[in-house]
Amino acid sequence: MTVRVDNNVKKQFDALCEQFGMSVNAAVNVFINAVVRTRSIPFEISAKMDSTSQALLDMLYTTDRSNRPDLTMEEIDEEIRKARQERKERLARENAVKH
């Protein structure tokens, strides 16, 4: 799958994913799995300025789980495990190139 994203947005997303301890690939997979499982986009889409960003933040930080896609702990753990493994492999490749 190929997705075109503004470079500035991509850099911000990369940095956030790094803070979450997951790769961009893992984050996109979490989103795709949530859409398939719920058969809906897990946030409101509207014409308001910056509504997508606000909806994503609300989804991540709200304590009301009714607006968030339900992920099992196993699914969350697996996504985190994959992200950490990808990060470990990427860092190993980068270190190998430096030496």
Short mmCIF file of C-alpha atoms in Angstrom, two decimals:
data_model
loop_
_atom_site.label_atom_id
_atom_site.label_comp_id
_atom_site.label_asym_id
_atom_site.label_seq_id
_atom_site.Cartn_x
_atom_site.Cartn_y
_atom_site.Cartn_z
CA MET A 1 0.00 0.00 0.00
CA THR A 2 1.32 3.44 -0.83
CA VAL A 3 -0.02 6.59 0.78
CA ARG A 4 0.95 10.15 -0.06
CA VAL A 5 1.36 12.41 2.96
CA ASP A 6 2.61 15.97 3.32
CA ASN A 7 6.26 15.86 4.48
CA ASN A 8 5.63 18.04 7.55
CA VAL A 9 2.66 15.92 8.64
CA LYS A 10 4.68 12.75 8.05
CA LYS A 11 7.53 14.02 10.24
CA GLN A 12 5.09 14.87 13.02
CA PHE A 13 3.38 11.49 12.71
CA ASP A 14 6.75 9.67 12.71
CA ALA A 15 7.75 11.51 15.89
CA LEU A 16 4.45 10.71 17.62
CA CYS A 17 4.66 7.05 16.65
CA GLU A 18 8.19 6.95 18.06
CA GLN A 19 6.86 8.39 21.33
CA PHE A 20 4.11 5.75 21.34
CA GLY A 21 6.79 3.09 20.93
CA MET A 22 5.48 1.92 17.58
CA SER A 23 6.33 2.26 13.92
CA VAL A 24 4.24 4.16 11.42
CA ASN A 25 3.41 0.79 9.88
CA ALA A 26 2.08 -0.52 13.20
CA ALA A 27 0.02 2.64 13.78
CA VAL A 28 -1.53 2.42 10.31
CA ASN A 29 -2.30 -1.26 10.91
CA VAL A 30 -4.04 -0.41 14.20
CA PHE A 31 -6.18 2.12 12.32
CA ILE A 32 -6.97 -0.25 9.44
CA ASN A 33 -7.88 -3.09 11.80
CA ALA A 34 -10.18 -0.77 13.76
CA VAL A 35 -11.94 0.35 10.56
CA VAL A 36 -12.42 -3.24 9.38
CA ARG A 37 -13.57 -4.47 12.80
CA THR A 38 -16.06 -1.61 13.41
CA ARG A 39 -16.91 -1.09 9.74
CA SER A 40 -16.59 2.65 10.34
CA ILE A 41 -14.03 5.43 10.57
CA PRO A 42 -13.22 5.71 14.29
CA PHE A 43 -13.59 9.49 14.38
CA GLU A 44 -15.99 12.13 13.09
CA ILE A 45 -15.30 13.56 9.65
CA SER A 46 -16.56 17.11 9.14
CA ALA A 47 -15.75 20.33 7.33
CA LYS A 48 -14.59 22.09 10.51
CA MET A 49 -11.04 23.40 10.52
CA ASP A 50 -8.63 20.79 11.87
CA SER A 51 -11.47 18.47 12.89
CA THR A 52 -9.62 15.30 11.93
CA SER A 53 -6.67 16.14 14.16
CA GLN A 54 -8.96 17.04 17.06
CA ALA A 55 -11.02 13.88 16.63
CA LEU A 56 -7.89 11.72 16.63
CA LEU A 57 -6.63 13.41 19.78
CA ASP A 58 -10.03 13.03 21.43
CA MET A 59 -10.08 9.35 20.49
CA LEU A 60 -6.61 8.79 21.96
CA TYR A 61 -7.07 10.67 25.21
CA THR A 62 -10.74 10.37 26.12
CA THR A 63 -11.68 8.21 29.07
CA ASP A 64 -15.01 7.41 27.40
CA ARG A 65 -14.23 4.17 25.55
CA SER A 66 -17.55 4.23 23.68
CA ASN A 67 -16.04 6.52 21.04
CA ARG A 68 -12.88 4.44 20.61
CA PRO A 69 -12.46 1.26 18.61
CA ASP A 70 -12.31 -1.77 20.85
CA LEU A 71 -8.96 -3.50 20.68
CA THR A 72 -8.26 -6.53 22.74
CA MET A 73 -5.23 -6.44 24.99
CA GLU A 74 -3.75 -9.19 22.85
CA GLU A 75 -4.14 -7.05 19.70
CA ILE A 76 -2.60 -4.03 21.42
CA ASP A 77 0.24 -6.11 22.83
CA GLU A 78 0.91 -7.67 19.42
CA GLU A 79 1.00 -4.27 17.67
CA ILE A 80 3.39 -2.94 20.30
CA ARG A 81 5.55 -6.09 20.07
CA LYS A 82 5.74 -5.74 16.28
CA ALA A 83 6.53 -2.03 16.52
CA ARG A 84 9.31 -2.63 19.02
CA GLN A 85 10.76 -5.44 16.91
CA GLU A 86 10.67 -3.24 13.79
CA ARG A 87 12.37 -0.43 15.71
CA LYS A 88 15.02 -2.81 17.07
CA GLU A 89 15.72 -4.14 13.56
CA ARG A 90 15.85 -0.62 12.11
CA LEU A 91 18.29 0.53 14.78
CA ALA A 92 20.45 -2.56 14.21
CA ARG A 93 20.55 -1.80 10.46
CA GLU A 94 21.43 1.83 11.13
CA ASN A 95 24.22 0.81 13.53
CA ALA A 96 25.57 -1.72 11.02
CA VAL A 97 25.76 0.98 8.34
CA LYS A 98 27.64 3.33 10.68
CA HIS A 99 30.29 0.70 11.49
#
